[in-house]
Short mmCIF file of C-alpha atoms in Angstrom, two decimals:
data_model
loop_
_atom_site.label_atom_id
_atom_site.label_comp_id
_atom_site.label_asym_id
_atom_site.label_seq_id
_atom_site.Cartn_x
_atom_site.Cartn_y
_atom_site.Cartn_z
CA MET A 175 94.21 110.09 98.56
CA ALA A 176 94.87 106.87 100.46
CA MET A 177 94.32 105.99 103.85
CA SER A 178 96.94 104.81 106.15
CA ALA A 179 96.98 103.15 109.27
CA LYS A 180 97.21 104.54 111.55
CA PRO A 181 98.41 102.60 115.03
CA ARG A 182 96.02 102.83 117.85
CA VAL A 183 97.49 104.04 121.10
CA ASN A 184 96.36 104.71 125.18
CA GLY A 185 97.13 107.13 126.67
CA SER A 186 100.57 105.90 127.74
CA MET A 187 101.98 105.05 123.84
CA LEU A 188 101.37 109.15 122.96
CA PRO A 189 104.89 109.93 123.60
CA LYS A 190 106.53 106.89 121.74
CA HIS A 191 104.07 108.38 119.09
CA MET A 192 104.99 112.14 118.92
CA ASP A 193 103.87 113.77 115.44
CA ARG A 194 102.56 111.18 114.22
CA CYS A 195 98.52 110.92 113.20
CA VAL A 196 97.09 108.16 115.81
CA CYS A 197 93.63 106.51 116.61
CA PHE A 198 91.96 106.87 120.15
CA VAL A 199 90.11 105.92 122.45
CA GLY A 200 88.65 107.75 125.16
CA ARG A 201 85.26 108.35 127.78
CA ASN A 202 84.30 111.45 128.10
CA PRO A 203 83.83 112.22 131.65
CA GLY A 204 79.71 113.78 131.02
CA ALA A 205 79.08 116.86 130.35
CA SER A 206 82.83 117.48 128.98
CA PHE A 207 82.65 116.99 125.62
CA ARG A 208 80.33 119.43 124.93
CA ALA A 209 78.86 121.73 121.77
CA GLY A 210 80.42 124.35 120.93
CA ALA A 211 83.63 123.26 122.64
CA MET A 212 87.20 124.07 121.17
CA SER A 213 88.94 121.19 123.60
CA THR A 214 88.54 118.40 126.23
CA SER A 215 90.24 116.00 128.55
CA LEU A 216 89.47 112.45 127.67
CA GLU A 217 89.64 108.67 130.13
CA ALA A 218 92.12 107.15 127.53
CA SER A 219 92.17 102.91 128.67
CA ASP A 220 94.83 102.77 130.47
CA LYS A 221 92.94 105.81 132.94
CA GLN A 222 95.06 108.72 131.59
CA LEU A 223 94.15 111.99 131.43
CA VAL A 224 94.57 113.11 127.53
CA ASN A 225 93.92 116.58 126.14
CA ILE A 226 92.25 116.63 122.77
CA HIS A 227 92.25 119.84 121.15
CA LEU A 228 89.68 120.66 118.10
CA GLN A 229 89.46 122.35 114.46
CA GLN A 230 86.04 123.89 114.89
CA PRO A 231 83.76 123.86 117.84
CA LEU A 232 81.35 121.17 118.10
CA SER A 233 78.29 121.15 116.95
CA GLU A 234 76.29 118.40 119.25
CA PRO A 235 77.52 116.36 122.63
CA PHE A 236 79.34 113.34 122.01
CA SER A 237 78.59 109.77 123.32
CA GLN A 238 80.06 108.71 126.28
CA TYR A 239 82.96 106.94 123.84
CA VAL A 240 84.25 108.80 121.69
CA GLU A 241 87.47 107.61 118.82
CA VAL A 242 89.81 110.44 117.55
CA VAL A 243 92.14 110.26 114.73
CA GLY A 244 94.62 113.26 114.86
CA ARG A 245 98.27 113.60 115.74
CA VAL A 246 99.92 113.82 118.76
CA GLN A 247 100.86 117.71 120.31
CA ARG A 248 104.25 118.23 121.99
CA ASP A 249 102.67 118.19 125.45
CA CYS A 250 101.64 114.31 125.10
CA SER A 251 98.01 116.10 123.78
CA ILE A 252 95.89 115.31 120.36
CA ALA A 253 95.38 117.76 117.70
CA ALA A 254 91.64 115.53 116.21
CA HIS A 255 90.86 115.91 112.20
CA LYS A 256 88.03 113.00 112.92
CA ILE A 257 85.72 112.67 116.13
CA VAL A 258 83.32 110.30 116.51
CA SER A 259 80.63 108.56 118.77
CA VAL A 260 81.37 104.71 119.08
CA GLY A 261 78.30 104.73 121.95
CA ALA A 262 77.28 103.99 125.70
CA ASP A 263 78.21 100.22 125.36
CA PHE A 264 81.87 99.91 125.29
CA ASP A 265 84.53 97.58 126.34
CA PHE A 266 86.98 100.01 127.77
CA GLU A 267 88.73 97.04 129.90
CA ARG A 268 88.98 94.54 127.31
CA TYR A 269 89.78 97.02 124.08
CA ASN A 270 93.12 98.06 126.59
CA LYS A 271 94.14 95.34 126.49
CA VAL A 272 94.05 94.38 122.17
CA ILE A 273 95.83 97.68 122.33
CA GLN A 274 98.56 96.12 124.70
CA LEU A 275 98.87 92.89 122.39
CA CYS A 276 99.50 95.41 119.51
CA SER A 277 101.96 97.01 120.98
CA ARG A 278 103.56 93.99 122.64
CA TYR A 279 103.87 92.09 118.87
CA PRO A 280 103.77 94.31 115.56
CA GLU A 281 105.48 91.90 113.97
CA LEU A 282 101.31 90.44 113.65
CA PHE A 283 99.33 93.55 113.95
CA CYS A 284 101.54 96.61 112.52
CA PRO A 285 99.57 97.02 109.10
CA GLN A 286 103.41 97.61 107.48
CA SER A 287 103.86 93.79 107.79
CA LEU A 288 101.11 93.01 106.10
CA GLU A 289 102.49 94.08 103.15
CA THR A 290 104.15 91.22 102.56
CA PHE A 291 101.59 88.50 102.16
CA THR A 292 99.96 91.12 99.53
#
């Protein structure tokens, strides 16, 4: 099975990616991502709250920052396929600036544009 690249998004970009798989990094506001939970809300790098729905209960709590790979739902929540702890030391503001640049200049950062060079 080939892996496809997924766009990195913040909260305001979710409506543009409806029913598509995305990569989202969010801040875990305290105890919201606890063991046994089936859903939670994460703060996006642009300060928006995004609901995350899990396929199965968490077996352990996650760190302050987590990366979620999943499909954007009609209500702009994310149905998570994979969640990975990113740690506690993450520059959220700089990450948001990078996401905005990638969105503004897709011809430089979009994975499909790289195919023309292979």
